[in-house]
Amino acid sequence: GLPSCLLCLCIGTSVYCDDADLEHIPPLPPETTYLYARFNRIGAIRASDFTGLKKLKRIDLTSNFISWADVDAFRLLPSLQELILPENRLTALPELPRSIVRLDARLNRIASTGLRPEAFRDLKQLQFLHLSDNQLDHIPAPLPESLRSLHLQNNNIQTMHEDTFCDSQDHSQIRRALEDIRLDGNPINLSLFPNAYFCLPRLPTG
């Protein structure tokens, strides 16, 4: 009888609100583990939208009208592993919980000024960071050692620091996990930065 289960489809601990003409996140059952609210008209994410949802592992808000999110909208979710936000209107990213494994914020309007300094440094579980088709002008560094896939294609990245991927002071470093780097569609000439890739198992694509 909860409001969200009248508006949406609740199956076990999953809540499906796809294409339900929603303008905001509905009240969710406290046991919610997975939320799918794609193809709606949600414009903003408030910190109160997810309060107390300690078991929430995945949030998928693909293809909404989200232009901003409170800085603490997701940070206090202790179990959140996947945050899926492509095809929205975000210009900045809120803080993320340290449990996050996958962040997909493709096809937004995020500029480098919309990322906190060293935003991803302490996310020791992060494996997939997909920020293609945004307005970034540099690669967000430092990147955690856990990262496996970095997609930054179709931004405005023009240059790269030698320490972006590798520690320039430690030439014995091997960064085994990071095998998938996409930089195509950026105005950067990767051949100008040969010393930036020595620790990688594969060269960036671009």
mmCIF file of C-alpha atoms in Angstrom:
data_model
loop_
_atom_site.group_PDB
_atom_site.id
_atom_site.type_symbol
_atom_site.label_atom_id
_atom_site.label_comp_id
_atom_site.label_asym_id
_atom_site.label_seq_id
_atom_site.Cartn_x
_atom_site.Cartn_y
_atom_site.Cartn_z
ATOM 1 C CA GLY A 1 0.000 0.000 0.000
ATOM 2 C CA LEU A 2 3.021 2.320 -0.089
ATOM 3 C CA PRO A 3 2.647 5.190 -2.584
ATOM 4 C CA SER A 4 5.560 4.007 -4.720
ATOM 5 C CA CYS A 5 3.998 0.569 -5.136
ATOM 6 C CA LEU A 6 0.806 2.156 -6.424
ATOM 7 C CA LEU A 7 2.684 4.346 -8.912
ATOM 8 C CA CYS A 8 5.306 1.754 -9.791
ATOM 9 C CA LEU A 9 5.783 -1.999 -9.861
ATOM 10 C CA CYS A 10 7.329 -3.481 -6.722
ATOM 11 C CA ILE A 11 8.720 -7.009 -7.058
ATOM 12 C CA GLY A 12 10.570 -8.250 -4.006
ATOM 13 C CA THR A 13 13.058 -5.506 -3.152
ATOM 14 C CA SER A 14 13.107 -4.028 -6.685
ATOM 15 C CA VAL A 15 11.037 -0.976 -7.625
ATOM 16 C CA TYR A 16 10.282 -0.378 -11.331
ATOM 17 C CA CYS A 17 9.083 3.146 -12.187
ATOM 18 C CA ASP A 18 10.055 3.308 -15.865
ATOM 19 C CA ASP A 19 7.998 5.610 -18.095
ATOM 20 C CA ALA A 20 5.573 6.518 -15.280
ATOM 21 C CA ASP A 21 5.451 10.290 -15.941
ATOM 22 C CA LEU A 22 7.194 10.962 -12.608
ATOM 23 C CA GLU A 23 8.508 14.455 -11.815
ATOM 24 C CA HIS A 24 10.352 13.438 -8.647
ATOM 25 C CA ILE A 25 11.557 10.300 -6.870
ATOM 26 C CA PRO A 26 8.549 8.655 -5.173
ATOM 27 C CA PRO A 27 8.689 7.469 -1.537
ATOM 28 C CA LEU A 28 10.442 4.111 -1.560
ATOM 29 C CA PRO A 29 9.989 1.080 0.715
ATOM 30 C CA PRO A 30 12.818 0.914 3.271
ATOM 31 C CA GLU A 31 13.940 -2.507 1.964
ATOM 32 C CA THR A 32 14.441 -1.248 -1.626
ATOM 33 C CA THR A 33 17.594 -2.701 -3.208
ATOM 34 C CA TYR A 34 17.159 -1.737 -6.881
ATOM 35 C CA LEU A 35 15.402 1.350 -8.282
ATOM 36 C CA TYR A 36 14.626 1.769 -11.971
ATOM 37 C CA ALA A 37 13.045 5.143 -12.808
ATOM 38 C CA ARG A 38 14.024 5.581 -16.454
ATOM 39 C CA PHE A 39 12.237 7.673 -19.086
ATOM 40 C CA ASN A 40 10.464 10.047 -16.710
ATOM 41 C CA ARG A 41 10.460 13.813 -16.164
ATOM 42 C CA ILE A 42 12.423 13.926 -12.912
ATOM 43 C CA GLY A 43 14.216 17.286 -12.748
ATOM 44 C CA ALA A 44 16.202 17.155 -9.509
ATOM 45 C CA ILE A 45 17.452 14.756 -6.842
ATOM 46 C CA ARG A 46 17.075 15.871 -3.237
ATOM 47 C CA ALA A 47 19.046 14.489 -0.297
ATOM 48 C CA SER A 48 15.759 13.438 1.308
ATOM 49 C CA ASP A 49 14.775 11.246 -1.660
ATOM 50 C CA PHE A 50 16.901 8.313 -0.470
ATOM 51 C CA THR A 51 17.074 8.888 3.294
ATOM 52 C CA GLY A 52 17.378 5.659 5.279
ATOM 53 C CA LEU A 53 17.646 3.330 2.269
ATOM 54 C CA LYS A 54 20.585 1.377 3.666
ATOM 55 C CA LYS A 55 20.156 -1.593 1.280
ATOM 56 C CA LEU A 56 19.928 0.359 -1.979
ATOM 57 C CA LYS A 57 22.517 -1.080 -4.405
ATOM 58 C CA ARG A 58 21.500 0.283 -7.815
ATOM 59 C CA ILE A 59 19.827 3.503 -8.957
ATOM 60 C CA ASP A 60 18.994 3.837 -12.655
ATOM 61 C CA LEU A 61 17.663 7.263 -13.693
ATOM 62 C CA THR A 62 18.460 7.058 -17.405
ATOM 63 C CA SER A 63 16.749 9.606 -19.646
ATOM 64 C CA ASN A 64 15.165 12.102 -17.284
ATOM 65 C CA PHE A 65 15.438 15.903 -17.040
ATOM 66 C CA ILE A 66 17.775 15.943 -14.015
ATOM 67 C CA SER A 67 19.692 19.227 -13.953
ATOM 68 C CA TRP A 68 20.983 19.104 -10.360
ATOM 69 C CA ALA A 69 21.395 16.798 -7.392
ATOM 70 C CA ASP A 70 21.949 17.757 -3.756
ATOM 71 C CA VAL A 71 25.578 17.232 -2.764
ATOM 72 C CA ASP A 72 24.497 14.566 -0.253
ATOM 73 C CA ALA A 73 21.867 12.912 -2.450
ATOM 74 C CA PHE A 74 23.902 9.673 -2.773
ATOM 75 C CA ARG A 75 26.885 10.028 -0.401
ATOM 76 C CA LEU A 76 25.101 8.578 2.622
ATOM 77 C CA LEU A 77 23.914 5.382 0.913
ATOM 78 C CA PRO A 78 26.217 2.720 2.414
ATOM 79 C CA SER A 79 25.393 -0.084 -0.054
ATOM 80 C CA LEU A 80 25.167 1.851 -3.343
ATOM 81 C CA GLN A 81 27.271 0.146 -6.022
ATOM 82 C CA GLU A 82 25.784 1.356 -9.317
ATOM 83 C CA LEU A 83 24.622 4.878 -10.152
ATOM 84 C CA ILE A 84 23.251 5.129 -13.692
ATOM 85 C CA LEU A 85 22.497 8.701 -14.856
ATOM 86 C CA PRO A 86 22.954 8.958 -18.657
ATOM 87 C CA GLU A 87 20.853 11.216 -20.866
ATOM 88 C CA ASN A 88 20.098 13.905 -18.314
ATOM 89 C CA ARG A 89 21.023 17.590 -17.922
ATOM 90 C CA LEU A 90 23.518 17.454 -15.074
ATOM 91 C CA THR A 91 26.229 20.119 -15.024
ATOM 92 C CA ALA A 92 27.899 18.817 -11.844
ATOM 93 C CA LEU A 93 28.282 15.537 -9.968
ATOM 94 C CA PRO A 94 27.333 15.229 -6.294
ATOM 95 C CA GLU A 95 29.570 13.430 -3.809
ATOM 96 C CA LEU A 96 29.593 9.647 -4.163
ATOM 97 C CA PRO A 97 29.667 6.926 -1.511
ATOM 98 C CA ARG A 98 32.857 4.904 -1.136
ATOM 99 C CA SER A 99 30.913 1.743 -1.996
ATOM 100 C CA ILE A 100 30.374 2.839 -5.626
ATOM 101 C CA VAL A 101 31.567 0.374 -8.302
ATOM 102 C CA ARG A 102 29.969 1.794 -11.470
ATOM 103 C CA LEU A 103 29.201 5.407 -12.338
ATOM 104 C CA ASP A 104 27.569 6.064 -15.693
ATOM 105 C CA ALA A 105 26.858 9.749 -16.361
ATOM 106 C CA ARG A 106 27.171 9.776 -20.141
ATOM 107 C CA LEU A 107 25.315 12.329 -22.264
ATOM 108 C CA ASN A 108 24.998 15.088 -19.692
ATOM 109 C CA ARG A 109 26.460 18.622 -19.528
ATOM 110 C CA ILE A 110 29.130 18.041 -16.886
ATOM 111 C CA ALA A 111 32.112 20.374 -17.088
ATOM 112 C CA SER A 112 35.395 19.858 -15.261
ATOM 113 C CA THR A 113 34.336 22.657 -12.900
ATOM 114 C CA GLY A 114 31.364 20.459 -11.983
ATOM 115 C CA LEU A 115 33.657 17.830 -10.429
ATOM 116 C CA ARG A 116 35.057 18.284 -6.936
ATOM 117 C CA PRO A 117 38.888 18.327 -6.803
ATOM 118 C CA GLU A 118 40.142 14.730 -6.587
ATOM 119 C CA ALA A 119 36.520 13.568 -6.709
ATOM 120 C CA PHE A 120 37.397 9.916 -7.406
ATOM 121 C CA ARG A 121 40.599 9.476 -5.361
ATOM 122 C CA ASP A 122 39.021 7.769 -2.350
ATOM 123 C CA LEU A 123 36.541 5.578 -4.248
ATOM 124 C CA LYS A 124 38.531 2.381 -3.733
ATOM 125 C CA GLN A 125 35.782 0.140 -5.188
ATOM 126 C CA LEU A 126 35.220 2.148 -8.396
ATOM 127 C CA GLN A 127 35.763 -0.007 -11.507
ATOM 128 C CA PHE A 128 33.703 1.667 -14.250
ATOM 129 C CA LEU A 129 33.733 5.449 -14.777
ATOM 130 C CA HIS A 130 31.811 6.478 -17.875
ATOM 131 C CA LEU A 131 31.603 10.235 -18.541
ATOM 132 C CA SER A 132 31.543 10.344 -22.333
ATOM 133 C CA ASP A 133 29.572 13.042 -24.187
ATOM 134 C CA ASN A 134 29.971 15.756 -21.571
ATOM 135 C CA GLN A 135 31.947 19.029 -21.418
ATOM 136 C CA LEU A 136 35.088 17.960 -19.551
ATOM 137 C CA ASP A 137 38.297 19.775 -20.499
ATOM 138 C CA HIS A 138 40.682 17.516 -18.591
ATOM 139 C CA ILE A 139 40.902 13.949 -17.303
ATOM 140 C CA PRO A 140 39.744 13.802 -13.668
ATOM 141 C CA ALA A 141 42.749 12.678 -11.637
ATOM 142 C CA PRO A 142 43.876 11.001 -9.494
ATOM 143 C CA LEU A 143 42.077 7.831 -10.486
ATOM 144 C CA PRO A 144 41.745 4.938 -8.013
ATOM 145 C CA GLU A 145 43.813 1.789 -8.575
ATOM 146 C CA SER A 146 40.579 -0.233 -8.731
ATOM 147 C CA LEU A 147 39.505 1.419 -12.018
ATOM 148 C CA ARG A 148 39.104 -0.953 -14.976
ATOM 149 C CA SER A 149 37.215 1.128 -17.546
ATOM 150 C CA LEU A 150 37.408 4.888 -18.205
ATOM 151 C CA HIS A 151 35.213 6.279 -20.991
ATOM 152 C CA LEU A 152 35.742 9.983 -21.740
ATOM 153 C CA GLN A 153 35.056 10.124 -25.458
ATOM 154 C CA ASN A 154 33.390 13.189 -27.013
ATOM 155 C CA ASN A 155 34.446 15.753 -24.432
ATOM 156 C CA ASN A 156 36.789 18.738 -24.825
ATOM 157 C CA ILE A 157 39.991 17.224 -23.397
ATOM 158 C CA GLN A 158 43.054 18.824 -24.996
ATOM 159 C CA THR A 159 45.994 17.937 -22.778
ATOM 160 C CA MET A 160 47.201 15.368 -20.260
ATOM 161 C CA HIS A 161 49.557 15.386 -17.273
ATOM 162 C CA GLU A 162 52.268 12.707 -17.069
ATOM 163 C CA ASP A 163 50.820 11.561 -13.734
ATOM 164 C CA THR A 164 47.257 11.173 -15.002
ATOM 165 C CA PHE A 165 47.471 7.363 -15.118
ATOM 166 C CA CYS A 166 50.941 6.481 -13.859
ATOM 167 C CA ASP A 167 53.244 7.659 -11.078
ATOM 168 C CA SER A 168 56.037 9.362 -12.998
ATOM 169 C CA GLN A 169 58.385 8.835 -10.034
ATOM 170 C CA ASP A 170 57.866 5.045 -9.965
ATOM 171 C CA HIS A 171 58.802 3.466 -13.294
ATOM 172 C CA SER A 172 58.321 -0.047 -11.924
ATOM 173 C CA GLN A 173 54.593 0.608 -11.489
ATOM 174 C CA ILE A 174 52.204 -1.683 -13.373
ATOM 175 C CA ARG A 175 48.544 -0.736 -13.325
ATOM 176 C CA ARG A 176 47.013 -4.084 -14.259
ATOM 177 C CA ALA A 177 43.321 -3.267 -13.842
ATOM 178 C CA LEU A 178 42.962 -0.253 -16.152
ATOM 179 C CA GLU A 179 42.602 -1.909 -19.568
ATOM 180 C CA ASP A 180 39.897 0.201 -21.210
ATOM 181 C CA ILE A 181 40.514 3.938 -21.763
ATOM 182 C CA ARG A 182 38.458 5.738 -24.413
ATOM 183 C CA LEU A 183 39.483 9.263 -25.399
ATOM 184 C CA ASP A 184 38.292 9.355 -29.014
ATOM 185 C CA GLY A 185 36.323 12.421 -30.048
ATOM 186 C CA ASN A 186 38.501 14.788 -27.988
ATOM 187 C CA PRO A 187 40.849 17.469 -29.404
ATOM 188 C CA ILE A 188 43.888 15.739 -27.857
ATOM 189 C CA ASN A 189 46.886 14.236 -29.645
ATOM 190 C CA LEU A 190 47.760 11.177 -27.560
ATOM 191 C CA SER A 191 51.164 10.791 -29.237
ATOM 192 C CA LEU A 192 52.309 13.998 -27.514
ATOM 193 C CA PHE A 193 52.222 12.288 -24.097
ATOM 194 C CA PRO A 194 54.247 9.051 -24.488
ATOM 195 C CA ASN A 195 55.457 9.083 -20.867
ATOM 196 C CA ALA A 196 51.899 9.026 -19.529
ATOM 197 C CA TYR A 197 51.175 5.383 -20.400
ATOM 198 C CA PHE A 198 54.186 3.304 -19.275
ATOM 199 C CA CYS A 199 52.285 1.580 -16.444
ATOM 200 C CA LEU A 200 49.209 0.636 -18.486
ATOM 201 C CA PRO A 201 48.512 -2.819 -19.944
ATOM 202 C CA ARG A 202 46.906 -1.162 -23.011
ATOM 203 C CA LEU A 203 47.226 2.229 -24.657
ATOM 204 C CA PRO A 204 44.227 4.588 -24.594
ATOM 205 C CA THR A 205 41.957 4.650 -27.639
ATOM 206 C CA GLY A 206 41.722 8.032 -29.296
#
